[in-house]
XYZ file of C-alpha atoms in Angstrom:
469
model
C 34.054 -37.117 30.584
C 30.608 -37.792 29.361
C 28.908 -35.537 26.778
C 25.175 -35.121 27.065
C 22.852 -34.389 24.181
C 19.488 -32.723 23.301
C 16.703 -34.721 22.007
C 14.931 -33.685 18.766
C 12.591 -35.937 16.799
C 13.122 -38.558 19.164
C 16.754 -38.830 18.504
C 19.880 -37.461 20.194
C 21.473 -34.744 18.471
C 25.173 -33.421 18.124
C 26.079 -29.721 19.128
C 29.072 -27.617 18.002
C 29.701 -26.235 21.422
C 29.630 -27.662 24.865
C 29.960 -26.287 28.496
C 31.463 -28.020 31.560
C 28.790 -28.453 34.337
C 30.220 -28.945 37.737
C 28.901 -30.226 41.092
C 28.235 -27.227 43.217
C 29.343 -29.084 46.450
C 32.584 -30.421 45.236
C 33.611 -28.438 41.959
C 34.006 -31.840 40.194
C 32.868 -31.713 36.466
C 29.757 -33.857 36.030
C 29.935 -33.808 32.221
C 29.565 -31.607 29.093
C 26.282 -29.997 28.116
C 25.359 -28.878 24.635
C 25.303 -25.358 23.570
C 22.783 -24.775 20.986
C 22.559 -21.939 18.165
C 19.415 -20.258 16.852
C 19.605 -22.705 13.896
C 19.225 -25.443 16.343
C 16.175 -23.708 17.974
C 14.555 -23.533 14.459
C 15.034 -27.308 13.787
C 13.662 -28.232 17.328
C 10.596 -26.020 16.872
C 10.158 -27.661 13.409
C 10.195 -30.941 14.866
C 7.543 -30.111 17.382
C 5.501 -28.393 14.744
C 5.504 -31.318 12.266
C 4.505 -33.758 15.237
C 1.824 -31.849 16.636
C -1.260 -32.291 14.279
C -0.731 -36.020 14.321
C -0.382 -35.839 18.389
C -3.439 -33.769 18.578
C -5.547 -36.236 16.367
C -4.752 -39.057 18.862
C -7.585 -39.786 21.148
C -7.680 -38.279 24.657
C -7.433 -41.845 26.074
C -4.338 -42.562 23.994
C -2.570 -39.387 25.292
C -3.525 -40.308 28.894
C -2.139 -43.750 28.323
C 1.043 -42.164 26.944
C 1.571 -39.906 29.791
C 0.967 -42.846 32.345
C 3.890 -44.582 30.474
C 5.867 -41.687 31.121
C 5.148 -41.652 34.862
C 6.364 -45.304 34.801
C 9.707 -44.308 33.222
C 10.209 -41.773 35.726
C 9.618 -43.940 38.526
C 11.925 -46.659 37.110
C 14.546 -44.284 36.611
C 14.144 -42.099 39.602
C 17.285 -43.441 41.417
C 19.615 -42.547 38.391
C 18.044 -39.126 37.986
C 18.028 -38.292 41.611
C 21.764 -38.990 41.715
C 22.177 -36.405 38.604
C 20.103 -33.875 40.255
C 22.231 -33.845 43.473
C 25.430 -33.838 41.525
C 24.202 -31.114 39.390
C 21.849 -28.808 41.417
C 23.231 -29.651 44.692
C 20.280 -30.625 46.922
C 20.727 -33.883 49.016
C 19.597 -37.297 47.934
C 17.988 -37.384 51.478
C 15.079 -35.615 53.167
C 13.279 -33.065 50.962
C 15.997 -33.267 48.284
C 16.406 -35.087 44.964
C 14.508 -38.167 45.883
C 11.691 -36.167 46.936
C 11.969 -34.216 43.648
C 11.586 -37.299 41.657
C 8.819 -38.497 43.702
C 7.110 -35.147 42.753
C 7.904 -35.599 38.996
C 6.061 -38.908 39.070
C 3.000 -37.634 41.098
C 2.658 -34.457 38.830
C 2.797 -36.879 35.842
C 0.345 -39.375 37.178
C -2.350 -36.849 38.206
C -2.788 -35.202 34.730
C -3.161 -38.792 33.077
C -5.958 -39.385 35.218
C -7.795 -36.046 34.738
C -10.759 -35.449 32.317
C -11.610 -32.243 30.647
C -14.746 -33.010 28.665
C -16.744 -30.510 26.496
C -19.124 -28.437 28.667
C -22.653 -27.217 27.633
C -22.430 -23.536 28.762
C -26.049 -22.856 27.581
C -29.057 -24.425 26.252
C -32.606 -23.688 25.604
C -35.300 -24.888 23.167
C -33.684 -22.850 20.293
C -29.969 -23.275 20.769
C -27.124 -25.149 22.378
C -23.596 -23.898 23.127
C -20.840 -26.192 23.813
C -17.340 -25.199 24.998
C -14.510 -27.478 23.610
C -10.947 -27.238 24.577
C -8.359 -27.597 21.826
C -4.372 -27.858 21.846
C -2.611 -24.599 21.315
C 0.185 -26.133 19.321
C 3.722 -25.820 20.086
C 4.740 -24.834 23.595
C 8.028 -23.165 24.421
C 9.089 -24.257 27.996
C 11.759 -22.436 29.969
C 12.882 -24.360 33.378
C 14.776 -23.006 36.332
C 17.790 -24.236 38.073
C 16.366 -24.759 41.641
C 14.041 -27.665 40.973
C 15.127 -28.363 37.449
C 13.182 -31.603 36.707
C 10.096 -31.113 38.766
C 9.255 -27.836 37.167
C 10.048 -29.043 33.765
C 7.520 -31.794 34.381
C 5.045 -29.150 35.555
C 5.389 -27.627 32.049
C 5.696 -30.574 29.907
C 3.075 -33.006 31.212
C -0.020 -30.787 30.953
C 1.058 -29.606 27.602
C 1.363 -32.965 25.944
C -1.712 -34.336 27.761
C -3.853 -31.909 25.956
C -2.433 -32.515 22.640
C 0.450 -29.746 22.417
C 4.087 -30.653 21.437
C 6.859 -28.984 23.540
C 10.204 -27.395 23.115
C 11.978 -27.243 26.561
C 15.057 -25.407 27.406
C 16.620 -26.080 30.621
C 18.586 -23.628 32.677
C 22.148 -23.432 31.507
C 23.245 -23.987 35.072
C 21.536 -27.348 35.427
C 20.840 -28.811 31.992
C 22.338 -32.496 32.342
C 19.514 -34.213 34.521
C 16.713 -32.536 32.656
C 18.191 -33.679 29.180
C 18.622 -37.161 30.653
C 14.973 -37.113 31.835
C 13.812 -36.101 28.491
C 15.965 -38.628 26.780
C 14.365 -41.286 28.736
C 10.840 -40.289 28.717
C 10.834 -39.666 24.863
C 11.232 -43.253 24.160
C 7.682 -43.923 25.259
C 6.477 -40.781 23.138
C 6.047 -40.348 19.373
C 9.026 -38.416 17.899
C 8.690 -34.636 18.096
C 6.274 -34.518 20.732
C 8.981 -33.727 23.370
C 12.210 -31.794 22.227
C 14.973 -29.949 23.875
C 17.473 -26.967 23.089
C 20.044 -25.757 25.670
C 22.113 -22.835 26.166
C 21.926 -19.238 27.791
C 19.569 -16.552 27.628
C 20.164 -15.955 23.944
C 18.644 -19.333 23.132
C 15.890 -18.740 25.391
C 15.177 -15.494 23.800
C 15.310 -17.284 20.299
C 12.790 -19.894 21.488
C 10.249 -17.398 23.079
C 10.297 -15.068 20.181
C 9.851 -17.820 17.501
C 7.150 -17.233 15.137
C 6.005 -20.841 15.477
C 5.527 -20.771 19.041
C 1.876 -20.892 20.409
C 2.309 -20.982 24.198
C 5.055 -19.905 26.534
C 5.672 -21.271 30.062
C 8.332 -19.873 32.249
C 9.497 -20.166 35.839
C 12.396 -17.871 36.787
C 13.294 -14.165 37.758
C 11.028 -11.302 37.253
C 13.617 -9.476 34.971
C 13.772 -12.509 32.778
C 10.021 -12.741 32.773
C 9.677 -9.068 31.544
C 12.079 -9.923 28.623
C 9.858 -13.021 27.832
C 6.766 -10.718 27.703
C 8.620 -8.322 25.439
C 9.797 -11.260 23.119
C 6.066 -12.738 22.849
C 5.052 -9.571 20.934
C 6.773 -11.350 18.015
C 4.268 -14.452 18.081
C 1.455 -13.134 20.562
C 1.692 -16.595 22.344
C -0.080 -16.661 25.583
C 2.125 -17.079 28.560
C 2.184 -18.765 31.838
C 4.821 -16.637 34.163
C 5.815 -17.868 37.631
C 8.337 -15.266 38.768
C 9.223 -16.196 42.135
C 8.389 -14.468 45.340
C 9.272 -12.843 48.641
C 6.928 -14.827 50.679
C 5.920 -13.514 53.953
C 4.862 -15.804 57.038
C 3.065 -14.391 60.015
C 3.022 -16.158 63.370
C -0.112 -14.943 65.124
C 0.513 -13.760 68.890
C 0.463 -16.658 71.525
C 0.955 -19.463 68.892
C 2.193 -22.733 70.323
C 5.914 -22.556 68.917
C 6.893 -26.271 69.559
C 3.883 -27.371 67.333
C 5.227 -25.633 64.249
C 8.804 -25.274 64.394
C 9.729 -28.168 62.234
C 7.218 -27.123 59.384
C 8.423 -23.468 59.938
C 12.058 -24.330 59.419
C 11.604 -26.411 56.405
C 9.101 -23.800 54.983
C 12.107 -21.395 55.014
C 15.072 -23.727 54.200
C 13.804 -26.276 51.930
C 16.514 -26.657 49.252
C 18.695 -24.419 51.195
C 16.173 -21.624 50.593
C 16.295 -21.963 46.900
C 12.644 -22.493 46.350
C 10.277 -19.739 44.931
C 7.476 -20.398 47.602
C 9.899 -20.521 50.504
C 9.374 -18.328 53.677
C 11.595 -15.269 52.797
C 10.146 -12.968 55.567
C 9.126 -14.086 59.114
C 6.904 -11.697 61.223
C 6.575 -12.652 64.869
C 4.758 -10.730 67.634
C 7.144 -8.907 70.038
C 6.055 -10.939 72.856
C 6.926 -14.410 71.095
C 10.068 -13.251 69.393
C 12.598 -14.697 71.800
C 10.746 -18.183 71.859
C 10.533 -18.517 68.201
C 14.131 -17.413 67.556
C 15.244 -20.041 70.214
C 13.144 -22.713 68.879
C 14.388 -22.208 65.236
C 17.948 -22.058 66.479
C 17.737 -25.375 68.462
C 16.274 -27.049 65.336
C 18.749 -25.494 63.022
C 21.690 -26.806 65.110
C 20.513 -30.396 64.442
C 20.504 -30.187 60.475
C 23.624 -31.316 58.910
C 24.909 -29.451 55.873
C 27.306 -30.780 53.265
C 27.659 -32.867 49.997
C 24.204 -34.307 49.148
C 25.789 -37.449 48.133
C 26.207 -38.326 51.798
C 23.004 -39.420 52.795
C 23.406 -38.142 56.235
C 23.138 -34.522 54.870
C 19.790 -32.767 54.737
C 21.012 -29.128 53.446
C 23.433 -28.847 50.309
C 25.295 -25.901 48.795
C 23.805 -22.929 46.754
C 23.737 -23.890 43.139
C 26.046 -21.390 41.487
C 28.651 -18.689 42.355
C 26.268 -15.965 41.417
C 23.709 -17.104 43.802
C 26.207 -17.778 46.656
C 27.654 -14.408 46.225
C 24.213 -12.546 46.185
C 23.039 -14.260 49.529
C 26.593 -13.423 51.121
C 26.177 -9.867 50.070
C 22.600 -9.513 51.487
C 23.821 -11.117 54.906
C 26.731 -8.864 54.937
C 24.643 -5.851 54.362
C 22.332 -6.791 57.355
C 25.376 -7.379 59.613
C 26.798 -3.994 58.493
C 23.482 -2.307 59.601
C 23.562 -3.697 63.100
C 21.328 -6.690 62.654
C 21.969 -9.838 64.723
C 23.314 -12.519 62.486
C 23.142 -15.936 63.980
C 24.839 -19.119 61.984
C 24.524 -22.592 62.520
C 26.114 -25.718 60.970
C 29.753 -26.722 60.056
C 30.065 -26.037 56.363
C 32.604 -27.749 54.011
C 35.599 -25.711 52.890
C 34.933 -26.299 49.212
C 31.521 -25.778 47.404
C 29.043 -22.925 47.378
C 27.917 -23.565 50.967
C 26.672 -21.223 53.433
C 25.560 -22.016 57.080
C 21.808 -21.716 58.062
C 21.467 -18.064 59.155
C 18.757 -16.316 61.296
C 18.779 -12.568 60.980
C 17.296 -10.746 63.948
C 16.784 -6.983 64.861
C 15.899 -6.419 61.360
C 13.172 -4.356 59.759
C 11.207 -3.625 56.558
C 13.464 -1.672 54.309
C 16.805 -3.660 54.854
C 17.797 -5.350 51.672
C 17.467 -8.834 53.106
C 13.752 -8.124 53.880
C 13.005 -6.438 50.720
C 15.011 -8.343 48.093
C 14.332 -12.194 47.434
C 17.571 -13.852 48.968
C 16.843 -17.247 47.604
C 19.247 -18.842 50.120
C 19.592 -20.151 53.614
C 19.175 -16.810 55.539
C 15.796 -15.862 57.114
C 14.992 -12.320 58.410
C 12.739 -12.425 61.494
C 10.924 -9.219 61.963
C 9.085 -8.237 65.123
C 5.590 -6.684 64.992
C 3.270 -5.093 67.690
C -0.290 -5.610 65.893
C -1.669 -7.873 63.367
C -2.586 -5.022 60.990
C 1.005 -3.852 61.163
C 2.286 -7.444 60.031
C -0.392 -7.566 57.349
C 0.684 -4.261 56.063
C 4.258 -5.191 56.264
C 3.519 -8.798 54.437
C 1.488 -6.836 51.454
C 4.045 -4.034 51.063
C 6.082 -5.571 48.357
C 5.330 -6.315 44.742
C 6.232 -10.148 44.913
C 3.107 -11.942 45.676
C 3.617 -15.746 44.989
C 2.873 -17.306 48.546
C 2.363 -16.338 52.073
C 1.460 -18.065 55.279
C -0.378 -17.643 58.786
C 0.828 -19.860 61.591
C -1.951 -19.980 64.527
C -3.455 -21.968 67.316
C -7.017 -20.949 66.009
C -7.740 -21.772 62.504
C -10.792 -19.576 62.312
C -8.493 -16.475 63.376
C -6.014 -17.600 60.764
C -8.379 -17.667 57.935
C -9.412 -14.240 58.734
C -5.767 -13.088 58.599
C -5.182 -15.242 55.497
C -8.011 -13.508 53.483
C -6.279 -10.125 53.778
C -2.883 -11.351 52.485
C -2.048 -10.528 48.820
C -0.607 -13.718 47.391
C -1.350 -16.448 44.909
C -1.670 -19.044 47.656
C -2.026 -18.528 51.456
C -1.230 -21.384 53.590
C -2.151 -21.887 57.205
C 0.012 -23.835 59.598
C 2.267 -24.855 56.490
C 4.231 -23.227 53.660
C 4.777 -24.254 50.053
C 2.483 -27.302 50.556
C 1.624 -27.449 46.743
C -0.631 -30.255 45.368
C -0.981 -31.556 41.657
C -4.767 -30.986 41.902
C -4.708 -27.535 43.453
C -3.973 -24.428 41.152
C -0.849 -22.519 41.787
C 0.429 -19.167 40.548
C 1.309 -15.740 41.512
C -0.166 -12.233 42.057
C 1.288 -8.743 41.144
C 4.980 -8.932 40.120
C 5.149 -12.944 40.718
C 3.600 -13.436 37.340
C 0.305 -14.611 35.933
C -1.563 -17.772 34.959
C -1.915 -20.855 37.022
C -0.591 -24.545 36.883
C -1.903 -27.899 38.207
C -5.135 -29.581 38.203
C -7.986 -28.958 35.840
C -7.132 -25.253 35.662
C -3.633 -26.128 34.570
C -4.983 -28.247 31.642
C -7.183 -25.338 30.597
C -4.134 -22.994 30.561
C -2.559 -25.050 27.681
C -5.692 -24.989 25.582
C -7.695 -22.709 23.529
C -11.367 -22.578 24.286
C -13.623 -22.701 21.287
C -17.468 -22.582 21.413
C -19.550 -24.577 18.938
C -23.052 -22.908 18.931
C -26.079 -24.918 17.409
C -29.257 -23.461 16.098
C -31.865 -26.125 16.933
């Protein structure tokens, strides 16, 4: 059985404890992942601290070239890493699965390597000149989730090192192996200490985010953990970028041509078996269109194969872990017990954390499956009578990461979109993120943005140099 390692100062490190990581589709052990101690956190942060000044002193062009080399390494090893993602996280190789995740890793590395963030003259007259510069913050603590373990880690790592910071990354304890292997590979083209890892459960995450030598925290995960990270940051006053998931609402406007949107609608809800922060979690449909939308989604769901993602014919994999599997089953059972219509599709394997694709009708606001983020392949479909009613329902929850509007008329859709409370509102698409477009949540879905120029600014500290002429 293979044992995997953390990377600190550019070298593989040994751990005193390990945990078995199993394939959620088969239960077969993939390998042993390290479990670190608080002392290991100190050593990783110290390595990042010692490397940071030298890294920040390199030219902007040198850092851009280094990040471009990272993109090349990711591309060259995408097949190997995609296989690890599928065996560890569960998403299939095919379709919008692990190969898709690796393509995103490459793209979200190439774009920051091409971006420029030059000094900005913010004011000038005949007496003075004020120039805004952007300097690195220092050492960034990055906490990555288990649903898109490599892609979201890249979102955290690349802007940070591009702008002269160094990073200590903690992958999720559910999916550490592929991330540790990715860091091992890309660290070979970075100076030692620029990128380091620690691994373990929430105890290690807490030790990292509260560490006195951390200058910035980036976290993607649950609201409850995010609140604990905010409390931990009082120890170091580090600024935080929080992406805390969502309970995204989608509104189909009355009379919308269903056949034109059904495929994008389906994948907007069931991407990665619904284990995506910006997935459709609540679908609002006008009462006159309800039957046709349910029928169209049912017809599409019947054709989507479910199973072990290493079989390239499958497009939907398992839930990643027993906790999530049980949670989604519980929410579906609650809906069924309260008289909702539960329609299931797909033959699922007997082993693994699989659930059928599930549409839940005759359901209303207030049911648990509507009000709680399910993070799984179960979509509640809620009837509405007026657009004002649908907008009010969409906005009633504290989660506000994304939302979408589906319509024949873009002009009418934009009017509805302007009334939805979410970090991003998509029209005739959902979850369509882009490396140049800022992405972040509102309300309880977190604060701060990632991607593009705004994402680079988020990992820097502004400094004004004011000159008297």
